[in-house]
Amino acid sequence: MGFRSCLVGLLPFAAMVMIECLDVGLTTLSKAAMSRGMSNYVFVVYSNALATLILFPSSFIINRNKRPPLTISLLCKFFLLSLAGITVMQNCVFSGVSYSSPTLASAIGNSVPAFTFLFAVICRFEKVDLRSSRSQIKILGTLVSISGAMIIIFYKGPRIGATPIQVSNKSHRSQPFPSTMFATTNNWIIGGFFLATASLSLSVWTTAQAAILKGYPSEMTIVSFYSFFGTIQCAIVSLIAERDPNKWKLSPGIELVSIVYSAVFGSVVTFSVVTWCIHKKGPLFVTMFKPLSIAIAAFMGVIFLGDTLHIGSVIGAAIIVAGFYAVLWAQSKEEEKAIFLEVDRLQSPSQTTPLLESQTHE
């Protein structure tokens, strides 16, 4: 019985590691498709439309007897949730990837825990006492993580693994083309801003979803309507942003594969698992796995796309991870103290030991 409960306890951790692998696979595939001329706006519409076709029938079949009643107010919340989590977030992610690389996307994605912590404090999912050392570490760690994201955006640096001769030759070949160098750097910064906006939107979505789940604990229904509204919103955005009718035509190669992968693994599986984990563990738990993505993305990008890893991404990611784990450490200590105080409160006064009393007053 103990082994089974241990496995159940580890399930959210294993699920989130799997989601990070699927997420990096999605950005790698989408980069390959967009490098062959596929529009990122069209990509988002098709993938969410296919995901909606899968999710809607499933949610009505699975939850037909136990789904809480829907109201206009709740549908409006689903609409706003899809605006942050699909329309803004996904369009910014794939626009950013088209300008830069999946490795940069994963590096900046490490700032999501810091943004989520800020929104969790605003929405009172997290408590901050400025006199407490743990709260001070949380705030400092958040600021450190955000500064790491800024380093990634503004400092690309030399590529890792290049010998001095390769760097010298590359610089020599690049000297006659300053406009090309400027365009590459400019694209990197533009992509970074798109990806930072996506991280901010993802944090808003995670925190808002936790709030909605408190009053409406039906994960499949939320995910279905979230995907449905997101498809409609993205279709409107795409019709405005993408005027070329030929961009809506799909080829049976990497474009079709990336859309099916995005719909099944990037939407159906990811949305369902993340929503379940938010319900079970809270918004901050879901974001704590983001630092894993930088290593996965670097590995997959080098193998499948021929990407190079730059020193700026490594330095920035390391700073982000350091800041994030400072927040995580402070969070775990506060949870331990809360559990300790709750156990102490449930004990009768006659059973309370002096040690418990002294630690309670700390």
Coordinates of C-alpha atoms in Angstrom, one line a residue:
M1 CA 0.0 0.0 0.0
G2 CA 2.9 2.4 0.8
F3 CA 4.6 1.7 -2.5
R4 CA 1.4 2.4 -4.4
S5 CA 0.8 5.7 -2.5
C6 CA 4.4 6.6 -3.3
L7 CA 3.8 6.0 -7.0
V8 CA 0.7 8.1 -6.9
G9 CA 2.6 10.9 -5.2
L10 CA 5.3 10.8 -7.9
L11 CA 2.8 10.9 -10.8
P12 CA 2.5 14.7 -11.0
F13 CA 6.3 15.0 -11.1
A14 CA 6.6 12.4 -13.9
A15 CA 3.8 14.0 -15.8
M16 CA 5.4 17.4 -15.8
V17 CA 8.8 16.1 -16.9
M18 CA 7.0 14.4 -19.8
I19 CA 5.2 17.7 -20.6
E20 CA 8.4 19.6 -20.8
C21 CA 9.8 17.0 -23.3
L22 CA 6.7 17.2 -25.4
D23 CA 6.8 21.0 -25.3
V24 CA 10.4 21.2 -26.5
G25 CA 9.6 18.7 -29.2
L26 CA 6.7 20.9 -30.3
T27 CA 8.9 24.0 -30.6
T28 CA 11.6 22.0 -32.5
L29 CA 9.0 20.6 -35.0
S30 CA 7.3 24.0 -35.5
K31 CA 10.7 25.7 -36.2
A32 CA 11.4 23.1 -38.8
A33 CA 7.9 23.6 -40.4
M34 CA 8.2 27.4 -40.3
S35 CA 11.7 27.4 -41.8
R36 CA 10.0 25.7 -44.9
G37 CA 7.6 28.6 -45.3
M38 CA 4.7 27.7 -43.0
S39 CA 2.9 30.7 -41.4
N40 CA 3.0 30.6 -37.6
Y41 CA -0.5 32.1 -37.5
V42 CA -1.9 29.4 -39.7
F43 CA -0.1 26.8 -37.7
V44 CA -1.7 27.9 -34.4
V45 CA -5.2 27.9 -36.0
Y46 CA -5.0 24.5 -37.5
S47 CA -3.5 22.8 -34.5
N48 CA -6.1 24.3 -32.1
A49 CA -8.9 23.5 -34.4
L50 CA -7.9 19.8 -34.6
A51 CA -7.4 19.8 -30.8
T52 CA -10.9 21.2 -30.3
L53 CA -12.4 18.4 -32.5
I54 CA -10.7 15.9 -30.3
L55 CA -11.5 17.5 -26.9
F56 CA -15.1 18.6 -27.3
P57 CA -16.6 15.1 -27.9
S58 CA -14.3 13.6 -25.3
S59 CA -15.3 16.1 -22.6
F60 CA -19.1 15.6 -23.2
I61 CA -18.7 11.8 -23.1
I62 CA -16.5 11.6 -20.0
N63 CA -18.2 14.4 -18.0
R64 CA -21.8 14.1 -19.2
N65 CA -23.1 13.1 -15.7
K66 CA -20.7 14.9 -13.3
R67 CA -20.0 18.2 -15.1
P68 CA -21.1 21.2 -13.0
P69 CA -23.6 23.6 -14.7
L70 CA -22.2 26.2 -17.1
T71 CA -23.0 29.9 -16.7
I72 CA -22.4 33.0 -18.9
S73 CA -19.9 34.3 -16.3
L74 CA -18.0 31.0 -16.5
L75 CA -17.9 31.0 -20.3
C76 CA -16.6 34.6 -20.2
K77 CA -13.8 33.4 -17.9
F78 CA -13.0 30.5 -20.3
F79 CA -12.9 33.1 -23.1
L80 CA -10.4 35.3 -21.3
L81 CA -8.4 32.2 -20.3
S82 CA -8.0 31.2 -23.9
L83 CA -7.0 34.8 -24.8
A84 CA -4.0 34.6 -22.5
G85 CA -3.1 30.9 -22.9
I86 CA -3.7 30.4 -26.6
T87 CA -4.2 33.6 -28.6
V88 CA -1.4 35.7 -27.0
M89 CA 0.9 32.9 -25.7
Q90 CA 0.9 30.5 -28.6
N91 CA 1.2 33.2 -31.3
C92 CA 4.0 34.9 -29.4
V93 CA 5.8 31.6 -28.9
F94 CA 5.8 30.5 -32.5
S95 CA 6.5 34.1 -33.7
G96 CA 9.5 34.1 -31.3
V97 CA 10.7 30.7 -32.5
S98 CA 10.5 31.8 -36.1
Y99 CA 12.7 34.8 -35.4
S100 CA 15.2 32.9 -33.1
S101 CA 15.4 29.2 -32.0
P102 CA 13.8 26.6 -29.8
T103 CA 16.8 26.9 -27.4
L104 CA 16.1 30.6 -26.9
A105 CA 12.4 29.8 -26.3
S106 CA 13.3 27.3 -23.6
A107 CA 15.9 29.6 -22.0
I108 CA 13.4 32.5 -21.7
G109 CA 10.7 30.0 -20.6
N110 CA 12.7 29.6 -17.4
S111 CA 11.4 33.0 -16.4
V112 CA 7.8 31.6 -16.2
P113 CA 8.2 30.6 -12.5
A114 CA 9.2 34.1 -11.5
F115 CA 6.2 35.7 -13.4
T116 CA 3.9 33.1 -11.9
F117 CA 5.1 33.8 -8.4
L118 CA 4.3 37.5 -9.0
F119 CA 0.8 36.8 -10.2
A120 CA 0.3 34.2 -7.4
V121 CA 1.1 36.9 -4.9
I122 CA -1.2 39.4 -6.6
C123 CA -4.0 36.8 -6.6
R124 CA -3.2 35.7 -3.0
F125 CA -2.2 32.2 -3.8
E126 CA 1.1 33.0 -2.3
K127 CA 1.6 35.1 0.9
V128 CA 4.5 37.6 1.2
D129 CA 5.7 39.0 4.5
L130 CA 8.4 41.6 3.9
R131 CA 9.8 41.1 7.4
S132 CA 10.3 37.3 6.8
S133 CA 13.7 36.2 5.4
R134 CA 11.9 33.5 3.3
S135 CA 9.7 36.2 1.6
Q136 CA 12.8 38.3 1.0
I137 CA 14.5 35.4 -0.7
K138 CA 11.4 34.8 -2.9
I139 CA 11.4 38.4 -4.0
L140 CA 15.1 38.5 -4.7
G141 CA 15.0 35.2 -6.6
T142 CA 12.2 36.5 -8.7
L143 CA 14.2 39.6 -9.6
V144 CA 17.2 37.5 -10.4
S145 CA 15.2 35.3 -12.7
I146 CA 13.8 38.2 -14.6
S147 CA 17.3 39.7 -15.0
G148 CA 18.5 36.4 -16.4
A149 CA 15.8 36.6 -19.0
M150 CA 17.0 40.1 -20.0
I151 CA 20.5 38.8 -20.4
I152 CA 19.3 36.1 -22.8
I153 CA 17.4 38.6 -24.9
F154 CA 20.1 41.3 -25.1
Y155 CA 23.4 39.3 -25.0
K156 CA 23.8 36.5 -27.5
G157 CA 27.5 36.0 -27.2
P158 CA 29.8 33.6 -29.1
R159 CA 28.6 30.1 -29.8
I160 CA 29.7 27.2 -27.6
G161 CA 32.0 24.7 -29.1
A162 CA 33.6 27.0 -31.6
T163 CA 37.4 27.1 -31.7
P164 CA 39.2 30.4 -31.8
I165 CA 40.0 29.8 -35.5
Q166 CA 36.3 29.2 -36.3
V167 CA 35.3 32.3 -34.5
S168 CA 38.1 34.3 -36.3
N169 CA 37.0 32.9 -39.7
K170 CA 33.4 33.6 -39.0
S171 CA 34.1 37.2 -38.0
H172 CA 36.3 37.7 -41.0
R173 CA 33.6 36.4 -43.4
S174 CA 31.0 38.5 -41.7
Q175 CA 32.9 41.9 -41.9
P176 CA 31.7 42.8 -45.4
F177 CA 28.1 42.3 -44.4
P178 CA 27.3 44.5 -41.4
S179 CA 23.7 44.7 -42.5
T180 CA 23.3 40.9 -42.3
M181 CA 24.9 40.9 -38.8
F182 CA 22.5 43.7 -37.6
A183 CA 19.5 41.8 -39.1
T184 CA 20.5 38.6 -37.3
T185 CA 21.0 40.4 -33.9
N186 CA 17.7 42.3 -34.4
N187 CA 15.8 39.1 -35.1
W188 CA 17.2 37.6 -31.9
I189 CA 16.0 40.5 -29.9
I190 CA 12.6 40.6 -31.5
G191 CA 12.3 36.9 -31.0
G192 CA 13.3 37.4 -27.3
F193 CA 10.6 39.9 -26.8
F194 CA 8.0 37.7 -28.3
L195 CA 9.1 34.8 -26.1
A196 CA 9.2 37.0 -23.0
T197 CA 5.6 38.1 -23.7
A198 CA 4.6 34.5 -24.1
S199 CA 6.2 33.6 -20.8
L200 CA 4.2 36.4 -19.1
S201 CA 1.0 35.2 -20.8
L202 CA 1.6 31.7 -19.7
S203 CA 2.0 32.9 -16.1
V204 CA -1.3 34.8 -16.3
W205 CA -2.9 31.7 -17.7
T206 CA -1.6 29.3 -15.0
T207 CA -2.6 31.6 -12.2
A208 CA -6.0 32.4 -13.6
Q209 CA -6.7 28.7 -14.3
A210 CA -5.9 27.9 -10.6
A211 CA -8.5 30.5 -9.6
I212 CA -11.1 29.0 -12.0
L213 CA -10.5 25.5 -10.9
K214 CA -11.3 26.4 -7.3
G215 CA -14.9 27.2 -8.3
Y216 CA -15.3 24.8 -11.2
P217 CA -13.2 21.6 -10.7
S218 CA -13.9 20.0 -14.1
E219 CA -10.6 19.9 -15.9
M220 CA -11.8 18.4 -19.2
T221 CA -14.6 21.0 -19.6
I222 CA -12.3 23.9 -19.0
V223 CA -9.7 22.5 -21.5
S224 CA -12.4 21.9 -24.1
F225 CA -13.9 25.4 -24.0
Y226 CA -10.5 27.0 -23.6
S227 CA -9.4 25.3 -26.9
F228 CA -12.6 26.1 -28.7
F229 CA -12.5 29.9 -27.8
G230 CA -8.8 29.9 -28.6
T231 CA -9.4 28.5 -32.1
I232 CA -12.0 31.2 -32.9
Q233 CA -9.7 34.0 -31.5
C234 CA -6.7 32.8 -33.4
A235 CA -8.7 32.4 -36.7
I236 CA -9.6 36.1 -36.4
V237 CA -6.0 37.1 -35.7
S238 CA -4.7 35.0 -38.6
L239 CA -7.2 36.4 -41.1
I240 CA -6.0 39.9 -40.3
A241 CA -2.3 39.1 -40.1
E242 CA -2.0 36.5 -42.9
R243 CA -3.4 37.9 -46.1
D244 CA -1.8 35.3 -48.5
P245 CA -4.3 32.5 -49.3
N246 CA -1.5 30.2 -50.3
K247 CA -0.3 30.2 -46.7
W248 CA -3.4 28.3 -45.7
K249 CA -2.5 25.3 -48.0
L250 CA -0.8 22.4 -46.2
S251 CA 1.8 20.1 -47.6
P252 CA 1.7 16.5 -46.5
G253 CA 5.3 16.6 -45.1
I254 CA 6.7 18.3 -42.0
E255 CA 3.8 20.9 -41.9
L256 CA 1.1 18.3 -41.5
V257 CA 3.2 16.3 -39.0
S258 CA 3.8 19.4 -36.9
I259 CA 0.1 20.3 -36.8
V260 CA -1.0 16.8 -35.8
Y261 CA 1.8 16.7 -33.1
S262 CA 0.8 20.1 -31.8
A263 CA -2.9 19.2 -31.6
V264 CA -2.5 15.9 -30.0
F265 CA 0.6 16.4 -27.7
G266 CA 0.9 20.2 -27.5
S267 CA -2.8 20.8 -26.9
V268 CA -4.9 17.7 -25.9
V269 CA -2.2 16.0 -23.7
T270 CA -0.5 19.1 -22.4
F271 CA -3.6 21.1 -21.6
S272 CA -5.2 18.1 -19.8
V273 CA -2.1 17.2 -17.8
V274 CA -1.2 20.7 -16.8
T275 CA -4.7 21.5 -15.8
W276 CA -4.8 18.4 -13.6
C277 CA -1.5 19.2 -12.0
I278 CA -2.6 22.8 -11.3
H279 CA -5.7 21.4 -9.6
K280 CA -3.6 18.9 -7.6
K281 CA -0.5 20.9 -6.8
G282 CA -1.1 24.6 -7.6
P283 CA 0.3 27.0 -10.2
L284 CA 3.8 27.3 -8.9
F285 CA 4.4 23.5 -9.0
V286 CA 3.6 23.4 -12.7
T287 CA 6.2 26.1 -13.5
M288 CA 9.0 24.6 -11.4
F289 CA 9.9 22.2 -14.3
K290 CA 10.6 24.9 -16.8
P291 CA 14.4 24.8 -16.2
L292 CA 14.5 21.3 -17.6
S293 CA 13.5 22.5 -21.0
I294 CA 16.8 24.4 -21.7
A295 CA 18.9 21.2 -21.7
I296 CA 16.3 19.3 -23.7
A297 CA 15.9 22.1 -26.2
A298 CA 19.7 22.5 -26.7
F299 CA 20.1 18.7 -27.2
M300 CA 17.2 18.5 -29.7
G301 CA 18.1 21.7 -31.5
V302 CA 21.6 20.7 -32.2
I303 CA 20.6 17.2 -33.4
F304 CA 17.5 18.0 -35.5
L305 CA 17.9 21.6 -36.6
G306 CA 21.7 22.2 -36.5
D307 CA 21.3 25.0 -34.0
T308 CA 24.3 26.3 -32.1
L309 CA 24.2 27.1 -28.4
H310 CA 25.4 30.6 -27.5
I311 CA 27.1 31.6 -24.3
G312 CA 24.5 34.3 -23.5
S313 CA 21.7 31.7 -23.4
V314 CA 23.8 29.5 -21.0
I315 CA 24.7 32.4 -18.7
G316 CA 21.1 33.8 -18.7
A317 CA 19.6 30.3 -18.1
A318 CA 21.9 29.6 -15.2
I319 CA 20.9 33.0 -13.6
I320 CA 17.2 32.2 -14.1
V321 CA 17.6 28.7 -12.6
A322 CA 19.5 30.1 -9.6
G323 CA 16.8 32.7 -9.0
F324 CA 14.0 30.2 -9.5
Y325 CA 15.4 27.6 -7.1
A326 CA 15.9 30.3 -4.5
V327 CA 12.2 30.9 -4.7
L328 CA 11.5 27.2 -4.7
W329 CA 13.6 26.7 -1.6
A330 CA 11.8 29.5 0.3
Q331 CA 8.5 28.1 -0.9
S332 CA 9.3 24.6 0.5
K333 CA 10.4 26.0 3.8
E334 CA 7.2 28.0 4.2
E335 CA 5.1 24.9 3.3
E336 CA 7.0 22.9 6.0
K337 CA 6.3 25.6 8.5
A338 CA 2.6 25.7 7.6
I339 CA 2.3 21.9 8.0
F340 CA 4.1 22.0 11.3
L341 CA 1.9 24.8 12.6
E342 CA -1.3 22.9 11.5
V343 CA -0.2 19.7 13.2
D344 CA 0.6 21.7 16.3
R345 CA -2.8 23.4 16.3
L346 CA -4.6 20.1 16.0
Q347 CA -2.8 18.8 19.1
S348 CA -4.5 19.3 22.5
P349 CA -2.8 21.9 24.7
S350 CA -1.8 19.1 27.1
Q351 CA 0.1 17.3 24.3
T352 CA 1.9 20.4 23.0
T353 CA 5.6 20.1 23.9
P354 CA 7.8 23.1 24.7
L355 CA 9.8 22.5 21.5
L356 CA 6.6 22.8 19.4
E357 CA 5.7 26.0 21.2
S358 CA 9.1 27.5 20.7
Q359 CA 9.1 26.7 16.9
T360 CA 5.6 28.0 16.6
H361 CA 6.6 31.4 17.9
E362 CA 9.7 31.7 15.6

